[in-house]
Amino acid sequence: MDRRNFLKASGWTLLGLAAAETIPGCAKLGDRDSLPGDLKKGFPSLKDLKVFWGDVHNHCNVTYGHGDLSDALAAAEQQLDFVSVTPHALWPDIPGENDPRLNWVIGYHTEAFRRLRAGGYDKYLAAVRAANRPGEFLTFPSYECHSMEHGDHVALFHGFDAPLVECTSVPDLKERLKEYDCYITPHHMGYMTGFRGYNWAAFSQDRQTPFVEMFSRPGLAESDTGDYDFLHDMGPRIWEGSIQYGLEQGHKFGLMCSTDQHAGYPGSYGDGRIGVYAPALDRDAIWENMGKRHVCGVTGDKIKIDFRINGGVSGDVIRAGRREIYLNVEGQNAIDYVDLIKNGQCIARLNGPHRAAAPSDDVIRTKIKVNFGWNREEEYVHWQGQLRLTDGTIDDMQTCFRGAAFTSPQPGETEFHTRVNRVVGRDARHVELDMYSSKNPNVMTPAMQGVVLDVTASRTAKLVAEFNGHTYEHPIAELLEGARAHFLRGWLSEAVQFERAQPEAAFCVGHCMVDDKAQRDTDYYYVRVRQRDGQWGWSSPIWVERV
């Protein structure tokens, strides 16, 4: 069966291949051996690489923001492999001397910078170092520099001897830190240039800036249109600050996401996460592969994107005439579509099935998300209990824990204590959880907590939720038909939702194709994935130089 027929049989459709040819056969994630024989040499195996997930741009009350550093680190450990909690530290061209409208904003920035230098930074470094556990959970120090002219940047350090320097501009900051093992990353791209939006004219192709932050709480800067519009009072997004504008200027950089959370909750679900392809959760390996641009970005769900062209992986620069493209994606929910972008244009789209049919096997693999929340009262609901499978196994789990929906301080706000959601225990049949859900602040902003279970079980096996003295259960067969939900205390009370169980045909797709049409001296390609629940993932580009 050729690739087009295979996709059709699985419920997938393939659009937009006028300039490309498909190749029979496709591999499981990282599996070179199942490729056709003439392709095995071209594609490096990813069997020895894994995706490790982190957040390297987020805030707590170390400077301005909410929540203690200790709670922020504890929250990160529950759903990330590595983290850097980021103090605000510098703003060399701070405005507002003659504008009373800006007094509040300038005041809380300058006070935060003062506190950081009055002993706060040394305490921060000590806490970050103490939380680091090699091979289990890695911490990196960082701090943020604002700039009206050049845009905001995070200085991320490999070691714990990170100096807190003064600077007159972002280029000056890079110069002062050039002797240190440090990445200086622009973020919330897309704002207006001259008003803390990124200035692509200042981009330098050097080891200090291997990647940029494309998505965070302020919005998505892939282009000047699309999902996640800029809603912060810093203003709307523009084309000249976007990622695609930077790529069209010929710049080379990896793509990643982080939360820019200001509520002490690194990795907050839906706010942005960075993925790094590395052989192990080792400090040097993570750092080295960041520097190679071997990174990806997701909004929340840990979407695995295995993208290669000939001998190159995401972030690489290769030379080729014939481009043999291999793509394999595993989502955490039903995939809506997968796009292959070349030079800013979509050259192939894999459309997922509207409703994937489960195989007829007695034992099947599904992913099931369970959500907790919908509080009506202002008080937090404390969820304590377990999810249990009566038969089969829970092979993997993703936490979808959210922090509070704050992006920057507002006048009159009072400090609050971060409520850390935790996985208390887990084995092949059950997951014990301790969580706090808050009221959804509006009908467009979710505040639920949740988990995604990767389950292998018979259709008759039941998924049981036992929380706060209540028990609800549904067979896998019933959840394959659609979502189920329960109020715990009757109408207008907190609720638990079992989302539709998604079979593999919904969340896995692979494709092989050839593109032999060089459009430029250097073409760039990247992959973007949209799930039906609105979660996104992006690979870093691969640049192909004309032979």
Short mmCIF file of C-alpha atoms in Angstrom, two decimals, residues 16-491:
data_model
loop_
_atom_site.label_atom_id
_atom_site.label_comp_id
_atom_site.label_asym_id
_atom_site.label_seq_id
_atom_site.Cartn_x
_atom_site.Cartn_y
_atom_site.Cartn_z
CA GLY A 16 -0.89 20.51 -1.23
CA LEU A 17 1.74 18.28 -2.86
CA ALA A 18 1.88 19.82 -6.30
CA ALA A 19 5.65 20.28 -5.99
CA ALA A 20 6.50 17.11 -4.13
CA GLU A 21 6.33 13.36 -4.50
CA THR A 22 5.33 10.91 -1.77
CA ILE A 23 7.45 7.93 -0.82
CA PRO A 24 5.99 4.54 0.11
CA GLY A 25 6.45 3.46 3.70
CA CYS A 26 6.84 5.41 6.90
CA ALA A 27 8.36 4.82 10.31
CA LYS A 28 7.28 4.92 13.89
CA LEU A 29 8.76 7.76 15.92
CA GLY A 30 12.53 7.49 15.72
CA ASP A 31 12.48 4.14 13.89
CA ARG A 32 14.83 4.17 10.91
CA ASP A 33 14.58 0.43 10.31
CA SER A 34 11.02 0.57 8.99
CA LEU A 35 11.93 3.08 6.27
CA PRO A 36 12.33 1.86 2.67
CA GLY A 37 15.79 0.51 2.04
CA ASP A 38 17.04 3.39 -0.11
CA LEU A 39 16.15 5.88 2.65
CA LYS A 40 17.82 4.23 5.63
CA LYS A 41 21.17 5.83 4.89
CA GLY A 42 19.63 9.25 4.47
CA PHE A 43 17.82 9.45 7.79
CA PRO A 44 19.76 9.43 11.06
CA SER A 45 18.09 7.36 13.72
CA LEU A 46 16.49 9.22 16.62
CA LYS A 47 16.35 6.07 18.72
CA ASP A 48 19.04 7.48 21.01
CA LEU A 49 17.38 10.90 21.34
CA LYS A 50 14.46 11.86 23.54
CA VAL A 51 12.51 15.06 23.94
CA PHE A 52 12.97 16.73 27.33
CA TRP A 53 10.57 19.49 28.33
CA GLY A 54 11.19 22.74 30.15
CA ASP A 55 10.35 26.40 30.69
CA VAL A 56 13.21 28.91 30.59
CA HIS A 57 11.25 32.17 30.91
CA ASN A 58 8.81 32.64 33.79
CA HIS A 59 8.54 34.78 36.90
CA CYS A 60 7.59 34.78 40.58
CA ASN A 61 7.92 37.24 43.46
CA VAL A 62 11.73 37.20 43.43
CA THR A 63 11.29 40.51 41.58
CA TYR A 64 7.71 41.30 40.52
CA GLY A 65 5.06 38.64 40.15
CA HIS A 66 3.26 36.26 42.45
CA GLY A 67 4.31 33.14 44.35
CA ASP A 68 7.46 32.13 46.18
CA LEU A 69 10.48 30.72 44.36
CA SER A 70 10.31 27.48 46.36
CA ASP A 71 6.74 26.87 45.19
CA ALA A 72 7.63 27.76 41.61
CA LEU A 73 10.42 25.18 41.61
CA ALA A 74 8.12 22.58 43.19
CA ALA A 75 5.44 23.23 40.56
CA ALA A 76 8.00 22.92 37.76
CA GLU A 77 9.23 19.58 39.07
CA GLN A 78 5.75 18.08 38.74
CA GLN A 79 5.61 18.42 34.95
CA LEU A 80 8.98 19.54 33.55
CA ASP A 81 12.42 18.00 33.13
CA PHE A 82 14.28 21.30 33.47
CA VAL A 83 13.46 24.90 34.37
CA SER A 84 14.81 28.38 34.79
CA VAL A 85 12.80 30.78 36.94
CA THR A 86 13.63 34.28 35.71
CA PRO A 87 14.09 37.43 37.82
CA HIS A 88 13.52 40.78 36.12
CA ALA A 89 16.88 42.53 36.31
CA LEU A 90 17.55 45.30 33.79
CA TRP A 91 15.92 48.00 31.70
CA PRO A 92 18.67 50.30 30.39
CA ASP A 93 16.38 52.53 28.28
CA ILE A 94 13.46 52.68 30.72
CA PRO A 95 11.00 55.43 29.68
CA GLY A 96 8.48 57.55 31.53
CA GLU A 97 10.41 60.32 33.27
CA ASN A 98 7.91 62.93 32.08
CA ASP A 99 4.82 60.78 31.63
CA PRO A 100 2.70 60.33 34.80
CA ARG A 101 0.73 57.55 33.06
CA LEU A 102 3.78 55.31 33.38
CA ASN A 103 4.60 56.00 37.05
CA TRP A 104 3.05 52.73 38.27
CA VAL A 105 4.83 50.59 35.66
CA ILE A 106 8.21 52.28 36.13
CA GLY A 107 7.83 52.14 39.90
CA TYR A 108 7.33 48.40 40.26
CA HIS A 109 10.16 47.70 37.82
CA THR A 110 12.73 49.89 39.55
CA GLU A 111 11.72 48.57 42.98
CA ALA A 112 12.10 44.99 41.74
CA PHE A 113 15.56 45.73 40.34
CA ARG A 114 16.58 47.31 43.65
CA ARG A 115 15.43 44.32 45.72
CA LEU A 116 17.25 41.91 43.41
CA ARG A 117 20.51 43.76 43.97
CA ALA A 118 19.96 44.13 47.73
CA GLY A 119 20.70 40.45 48.41
CA GLY A 120 17.88 38.90 46.43
CA TYR A 121 20.05 37.65 43.60
CA ASP A 122 22.45 35.69 45.84
CA LYS A 123 19.48 34.01 47.57
CA TYR A 124 17.99 33.22 44.17
CA LEU A 125 21.18 31.55 42.92
CA ALA A 126 21.47 29.48 46.11
CA ALA A 127 17.86 28.27 45.84
CA VAL A 128 18.20 27.39 42.16
CA ARG A 129 21.40 25.46 42.81
CA ALA A 130 19.83 23.58 45.74
CA ALA A 131 16.87 22.46 43.61
CA ASN A 132 19.06 20.96 40.88
CA ARG A 133 19.15 17.14 40.85
CA PRO A 134 21.34 15.74 38.06
CA GLY A 135 19.58 13.15 35.94
CA GLU A 136 16.19 13.89 37.51
CA PHE A 137 15.38 17.61 37.42
CA LEU A 138 17.70 20.31 36.12
CA THR A 139 17.68 23.99 37.07
CA PHE A 140 19.40 26.85 35.28
CA PRO A 141 19.82 30.45 36.45
CA SER A 142 18.67 33.35 34.29
CA TYR A 143 17.48 36.93 34.36
CA GLU A 144 15.60 39.27 32.05
CA CYS A 145 16.64 42.51 30.36
CA HIS A 146 13.91 44.78 28.97
CA SER A 147 14.67 47.09 26.06
CA MET A 148 12.49 49.57 24.21
CA GLU A 149 14.93 49.59 21.29
CA HIS A 150 15.89 45.92 20.95
CA GLY A 151 13.08 44.02 22.63
CA ASP A 152 13.11 41.94 25.82
CA HIS A 153 15.69 39.19 26.30
CA VAL A 154 16.46 36.40 28.78
CA ALA A 155 20.07 35.68 29.69
CA LEU A 156 20.16 31.93 30.44
CA PHE A 157 23.30 30.47 32.07
CA HIS A 158 24.79 27.00 32.00
CA GLY A 159 26.45 27.30 35.39
CA PHE A 160 25.44 28.65 38.78
CA ASP A 161 28.18 31.32 38.81
CA ALA A 162 26.01 33.64 36.72
CA PRO A 163 27.08 37.27 37.14
CA LEU A 164 24.44 39.98 37.48
CA VAL A 165 25.86 42.71 35.24
CA GLU A 166 24.82 46.24 34.32
CA CYS A 167 24.43 47.28 30.70
CA THR A 168 23.50 50.20 28.45
CA SER A 169 21.68 48.09 25.81
CA VAL A 170 21.07 44.50 24.74
CA PRO A 171 24.16 44.49 22.47
CA ASP A 172 26.15 45.76 25.46
CA LEU A 173 24.69 42.95 27.60
CA LYS A 174 25.84 40.40 25.03
CA GLU A 175 29.30 41.94 25.01
CA ARG A 176 29.56 41.85 28.81
CA LEU A 177 28.50 38.18 28.90
CA LYS A 178 30.45 36.92 25.88
CA GLU A 179 33.02 35.14 28.07
CA TYR A 180 30.30 33.18 29.89
CA ASP A 181 28.42 30.07 28.79
CA CYS A 182 25.20 31.97 28.28
CA TYR A 183 22.33 32.10 25.77
CA ILE A 184 20.61 35.47 25.31
CA THR A 185 17.15 34.85 23.91
CA PRO A 186 14.64 37.39 22.56
CA HIS A 187 11.06 36.79 23.60
CA HIS A 188 7.46 37.91 23.04
CA MET A 189 8.45 38.69 19.48
CA GLY A 190 5.90 40.62 17.45
CA TYR A 191 5.33 43.75 19.52
CA MET A 192 5.92 47.09 17.80
CA THR A 193 9.57 47.94 17.18
CA GLY A 194 10.74 50.68 19.53
CA PHE A 195 8.17 49.65 22.15
CA ARG A 196 9.84 46.45 23.44
CA GLY A 197 9.11 44.62 20.20
CA TYR A 198 12.02 42.68 18.71
CA ASN A 199 14.27 44.51 16.27
CA TRP A 200 15.42 41.98 13.65
CA ALA A 201 18.01 44.45 12.37
CA ALA A 202 19.93 43.76 15.58
CA PHE A 203 19.88 39.96 15.22
CA SER A 204 23.35 38.44 15.13
CA GLN A 205 24.10 34.91 13.98
CA ASP A 206 26.23 33.80 16.93
CA ARG A 207 26.43 31.19 19.64
CA GLN A 208 24.71 33.50 22.13
CA THR A 209 21.32 33.40 20.35
CA PRO A 210 20.65 29.91 18.98
CA PHE A 211 16.86 30.13 19.40
CA VAL A 212 14.04 32.60 19.95
CA GLU A 213 10.79 32.41 21.90
CA MET A 214 7.83 32.35 19.50
CA PHE A 215 4.93 31.76 21.89
CA SER A 216 4.15 32.59 25.52
CA ARG A 217 1.24 34.03 27.53
CA PRO A 218 1.33 37.34 25.60
CA GLY A 219 0.53 35.51 22.34
CA LEU A 220 1.88 33.82 19.21
CA ALA A 221 4.39 35.65 16.99
CA GLU A 222 4.77 33.08 14.19
CA SER A 223 3.23 35.64 11.82
CA ASP A 224 1.11 38.78 12.09
CA THR A 225 -2.06 36.67 11.78
CA GLY A 226 -3.20 33.42 13.34
CA ASP A 227 -4.22 31.99 16.68
CA TYR A 228 -3.36 33.56 20.06
CA ASP A 229 -3.56 37.26 19.22
CA PHE A 230 -1.62 39.75 21.37
CA LEU A 231 -3.98 41.03 24.09
CA HIS A 232 -1.55 42.49 26.64
CA ASP A 233 -1.66 46.27 27.03
CA MET A 234 1.84 46.41 25.50
CA GLY A 235 0.01 46.44 22.17
CA PRO A 236 -0.82 44.42 19.06
CA ARG A 237 1.56 42.33 16.98
CA ILE A 238 3.10 43.46 13.69
CA TRP A 239 4.67 41.66 10.72
CA GLU A 240 8.17 43.15 11.11
CA GLY A 241 8.55 41.62 14.58
CA SER A 242 7.31 38.15 13.69
CA ILE A 243 9.19 34.88 13.34
CA GLN A 244 8.40 34.45 9.66
CA TYR A 245 9.68 37.96 8.99
CA GLY A 246 12.98 37.00 10.66
CA LEU A 247 13.23 33.80 8.64
CA GLU A 248 12.54 35.73 5.44
CA GLN A 249 15.51 38.00 6.28
CA GLY A 250 17.73 34.91 6.08
CA HIS A 251 18.34 34.55 9.82
CA LYS A 252 18.86 31.10 11.31
CA PHE A 253 17.42 30.33 14.75
CA GLY A 254 15.57 27.57 16.57
CA LEU A 255 11.92 27.89 17.60
CA MET A 256 10.78 27.39 21.17
CA CYS A 257 8.06 28.47 23.60
CA SER A 258 8.02 29.37 27.30
CA THR A 259 5.29 30.67 29.57
CA ASP A 260 6.34 34.21 30.57
CA GLN A 261 4.13 33.36 33.55
CA HIS A 262 4.01 35.90 36.39
CA ALA A 263 2.20 33.72 38.92
CA GLY A 264 5.03 31.44 40.04
CA TYR A 265 3.97 28.46 37.91
CA PRO A 266 6.65 27.40 35.39
CA GLY A 267 5.34 25.19 32.61
CA SER A 268 1.75 26.31 33.23
CA TYR A 269 -0.34 24.29 30.78
CA GLY A 270 -1.28 26.21 27.64
CA ASP A 271 1.21 29.03 28.24
CA GLY A 272 4.24 27.55 26.41
CA ARG A 273 7.00 24.96 26.84
CA ILE A 274 10.36 24.28 25.20
CA GLY A 275 11.41 20.81 24.10
CA VAL A 276 15.07 19.82 23.67
CA TYR A 277 16.20 16.74 21.70
CA ALA A 278 19.01 15.12 23.68
CA PRO A 279 20.28 11.62 24.52
CA ALA A 280 19.72 12.00 28.27
CA LEU A 281 18.60 14.42 30.96
CA ASP A 282 22.17 15.57 31.39
CA ARG A 283 23.10 19.20 31.94
CA ASP A 284 25.81 19.31 29.29
CA ALA A 285 23.71 17.34 26.78
CA ILE A 286 20.68 19.60 27.20
CA TRP A 287 22.86 22.70 26.92
CA GLU A 288 24.80 21.45 23.90
CA ASN A 289 21.65 20.56 21.96
CA MET A 290 20.08 23.91 22.80
CA GLY A 291 23.13 25.48 21.19
CA LYS A 292 22.65 23.30 18.10
CA ARG A 293 19.07 24.60 17.74
CA HIS A 294 17.76 21.07 18.41
CA VAL A 295 14.68 22.51 20.07
CA CYS A 296 10.93 22.66 19.53
CA GLY A 297 8.05 24.54 21.09
CA VAL A 298 4.55 23.65 22.23
CA THR A 299 1.71 25.64 23.75
CA GLY A 300 0.98 22.97 26.36
CA ASP A 301 0.62 19.37 25.24
CA LYS A 302 3.95 17.62 24.80
CA ILE A 303 3.60 17.01 21.07
CA LYS A 304 6.49 14.91 19.74
CA ILE A 305 7.71 16.01 16.31
CA ASP A 306 10.32 13.84 14.57
CA PHE A 307 11.27 15.90 11.50
CA ARG A 308 14.27 15.20 9.27
CA ILE A 309 15.53 16.06 5.80
CA ASN A 310 18.23 13.77 4.43
CA GLY A 311 20.86 13.72 7.19
CA GLY A 312 19.55 16.77 9.01
CA VAL A 313 17.29 17.15 12.03
CA SER A 314 15.44 20.20 13.35
CA GLY A 315 17.86 23.12 13.66
CA ASP A 316 20.46 21.81 11.19
CA VAL A 317 21.85 23.36 8.00
CA ILE A 318 22.45 20.85 5.19
CA ARG A 319 23.31 20.87 1.47
CA ALA A 320 21.06 18.94 -0.89
CA GLY A 321 19.36 18.93 -4.24
CA ARG A 322 16.86 16.14 -3.67
CA ARG A 323 15.27 16.66 -0.22
CA GLU A 324 13.99 13.41 1.29
CA ILE A 325 11.63 14.52 4.03
CA TYR A 326 10.59 12.31 6.92
CA LEU A 327 7.95 13.33 9.41
CA ASN A 328 6.40 11.52 12.33
CA VAL A 329 4.17 13.18 14.92
CA GLU A 330 2.61 11.92 18.14
CA GLY A 331 0.12 14.25 19.81
CA GLN A 332 -1.55 14.07 23.19
CA ASN A 333 -5.00 14.54 21.70
CA ALA A 334 -6.63 14.25 18.27
CA ILE A 335 -4.50 15.99 15.63
CA ASP A 336 -6.37 18.47 13.47
CA TYR A 337 -3.62 18.92 10.89
CA VAL A 338 0.14 18.87 10.34
CA ASP A 339 1.72 21.48 8.06
CA LEU A 340 5.08 21.39 6.32
CA ILE A 341 6.17 25.00 5.78
CA LYS A 342 8.75 25.89 3.13
CA ASN A 343 9.92 29.48 2.77
CA GLY A 344 6.81 30.76 4.50
CA GLN A 345 4.37 28.69 2.40
CA CYS A 346 2.54 25.47 3.28
CA ILE A 347 3.65 22.83 0.75
CA ALA A 348 1.95 19.85 2.42
CA ARG A 349 -0.90 19.50 4.88
CA LEU A 350 -1.90 16.24 6.55
CA ASN A 351 -5.51 16.59 7.67
CA GLY A 352 -6.51 14.36 10.57
CA PRO A 353 -9.75 12.39 10.54
CA HIS A 354 -12.75 14.30 11.83
CA ARG A 355 -13.47 11.44 14.18
CA ALA A 356 -10.95 8.62 14.15
CA ALA A 357 -12.32 5.09 14.23
CA ALA A 358 -10.84 2.78 16.83
CA PRO A 359 -9.42 -0.53 15.61
CA SER A 360 -11.52 -3.64 16.11
CA ASP A 361 -8.89 -5.32 18.31
CA ASP A 362 -9.94 -6.48 21.75
CA VAL A 363 -7.04 -4.58 23.36
CA ILE A 364 -6.31 -1.10 22.03
CA ARG A 365 -4.15 1.93 22.79
CA THR A 366 -5.94 5.21 23.55
CA LYS A 367 -5.17 8.57 25.13
CA ILE A 368 -7.76 9.92 27.55
CA LYS A 369 -7.71 13.36 29.11
CA VAL A 370 -9.50 13.93 32.43
CA ASN A 371 -10.23 17.52 33.51
CA PHE A 372 -11.13 18.95 36.92
CA GLY A 373 -12.63 22.38 37.60
CA TRP A 374 -15.54 24.61 36.50
CA ASN A 375 -15.79 26.09 39.99
CA ARG A 376 -18.53 28.69 40.46
CA GLU A 377 -17.33 30.14 43.77
CA GLU A 378 -14.19 32.26 44.08
CA GLU A 379 -12.56 29.81 46.52
CA TYR A 380 -10.20 27.13 45.20
CA VAL A 381 -11.49 23.55 45.06
CA HIS A 382 -9.01 21.08 46.51
CA TRP A 383 -9.12 17.81 44.56
CA GLN A 384 -7.76 14.71 46.30
CA GLY A 385 -8.11 11.22 44.92
CA GLN A 386 -7.07 8.88 42.14
CA LEU A 387 -7.71 7.78 38.59
CA ARG A 388 -7.77 4.01 38.39
CA LEU A 389 -7.89 1.52 35.50
CA THR A 390 -9.68 -1.77 36.24
CA ASP A 391 -7.79 -3.69 33.56
CA GLY A 392 -4.85 -3.01 31.24
CA THR A 393 -2.02 -0.54 31.87
CA ILE A 394 -1.38 3.18 32.12
CA ASP A 395 1.79 3.33 30.02
CA ASP A 396 2.44 7.05 30.22
CA MET A 397 0.94 10.21 31.64
CA GLN A 398 1.09 13.94 30.91
CA THR A 399 0.12 16.50 33.53
CA CYS A 400 -1.87 19.54 32.40
CA PHE A 401 -1.40 21.70 35.50
CA ARG A 402 -2.11 25.42 35.22
CA GLY A 403 -1.00 28.39 37.27
CA ALA A 404 -3.06 31.51 37.86
CA ALA A 405 -3.85 33.65 34.82
CA PHE A 406 -1.59 36.64 35.55
CA THR A 407 0.78 38.16 33.00
CA SER A 408 1.93 41.35 34.76
CA PRO A 409 1.11 43.19 38.01
CA GLN A 410 -1.97 45.40 38.22
CA PRO A 411 -2.52 48.25 40.71
CA GLY A 412 -4.09 47.07 43.96
CA GLU A 413 -3.36 43.38 43.51
CA THR A 414 -2.28 41.55 46.63
CA GLU A 415 0.24 38.73 46.77
CA PHE A 416 -1.17 35.22 46.83
CA HIS A 417 0.19 31.83 47.76
CA THR A 418 0.84 29.45 44.87
CA ARG A 419 -1.11 26.23 45.12
CA VAL A 420 1.10 23.49 43.74
CA ASN A 421 -0.61 20.61 41.94
CA ARG A 422 1.08 17.26 42.56
CA VAL A 423 1.21 13.68 41.36
CA VAL A 424 1.25 11.89 44.72
CA GLY A 425 1.71 8.38 43.39
CA ARG A 426 1.59 6.40 40.19
CA ASP A 427 1.85 2.85 38.91
CA ALA A 428 0.60 0.85 35.92
CA ARG A 429 -3.01 0.91 37.13
CA HIS A 430 -3.53 4.16 39.03
CA VAL A 431 -2.51 7.80 39.37
CA GLU A 432 -3.01 9.59 42.68
CA LEU A 433 -3.44 13.37 42.42
CA ASP A 434 -3.59 16.39 44.72
CA MET A 435 -4.79 19.47 42.79
CA TYR A 436 -6.38 22.90 43.13
CA SER A 437 -8.75 24.31 40.54
CA SER A 438 -9.92 27.92 40.47
CA LYS A 439 -12.88 29.59 38.86
CA ASN A 440 -12.45 30.16 35.13
CA PRO A 441 -11.82 33.95 35.03
CA ASN A 442 -14.03 34.25 31.93
CA VAL A 443 -15.55 31.97 29.31
CA MET A 444 -12.43 32.26 27.11
CA THR A 445 -9.76 31.52 29.74
CA PRO A 446 -9.55 28.01 31.21
CA ALA A 447 -8.39 27.35 34.77
CA MET A 448 -9.05 23.61 35.00
CA GLN A 449 -6.43 21.07 35.99
CA GLY A 450 -6.01 17.80 34.15
CA VAL A 451 -3.98 14.79 33.10
CA VAL A 452 -3.68 12.77 29.89
CA LEU A 453 -3.41 9.01 30.34
CA ASP A 454 -1.80 6.84 27.65
CA VAL A 455 -3.71 3.59 28.12
CA THR A 456 -3.49 0.08 26.70
CA ALA A 457 -6.60 -1.82 27.72
CA SER A 458 -9.60 -3.81 26.56
CA ARG A 459 -12.76 -2.02 25.56
CA THR A 460 -14.49 -3.37 28.66
CA ALA A 461 -11.86 -1.98 31.04
CA LYS A 462 -13.16 0.91 33.13
CA LEU A 463 -11.49 4.21 33.94
CA VAL A 464 -12.53 5.16 37.47
CA ALA A 465 -12.26 8.61 39.08
CA GLU A 466 -12.40 8.63 42.88
CA PHE A 467 -12.17 12.21 44.18
CA ASN A 468 -13.47 14.12 47.20
CA GLY A 469 -15.69 11.23 48.31
CA HIS A 470 -17.27 10.67 44.88
CA THR A 471 -16.72 7.83 42.39
CA TYR A 472 -17.40 7.92 38.65
CA GLU A 473 -16.49 5.23 36.13
CA HIS A 474 -16.80 4.63 32.39
CA PRO A 475 -15.73 1.72 30.17
CA ILE A 476 -13.17 2.51 27.46
CA ALA A 477 -15.80 1.56 24.87
CA GLU A 478 -18.12 4.25 26.20
CA LEU A 479 -15.40 6.90 26.20
CA LEU A 480 -14.53 6.03 22.59
CA GLU A 481 -18.06 7.14 21.74
CA GLY A 482 -17.68 10.56 23.39
CA ALA A 483 -16.97 12.66 26.47
CA ARG A 484 -18.72 12.18 29.82
CA ALA A 485 -18.95 14.64 32.74
CA HIS A 486 -20.27 14.88 36.32
CA PHE A 487 -21.04 17.68 38.78
CA LEU A 488 -19.83 16.74 42.24
CA ARG A 489 -22.49 18.69 44.14
CA GLY A 490 -25.23 19.18 41.58
CA TRP A 491 -25.72 21.93 39.02
#
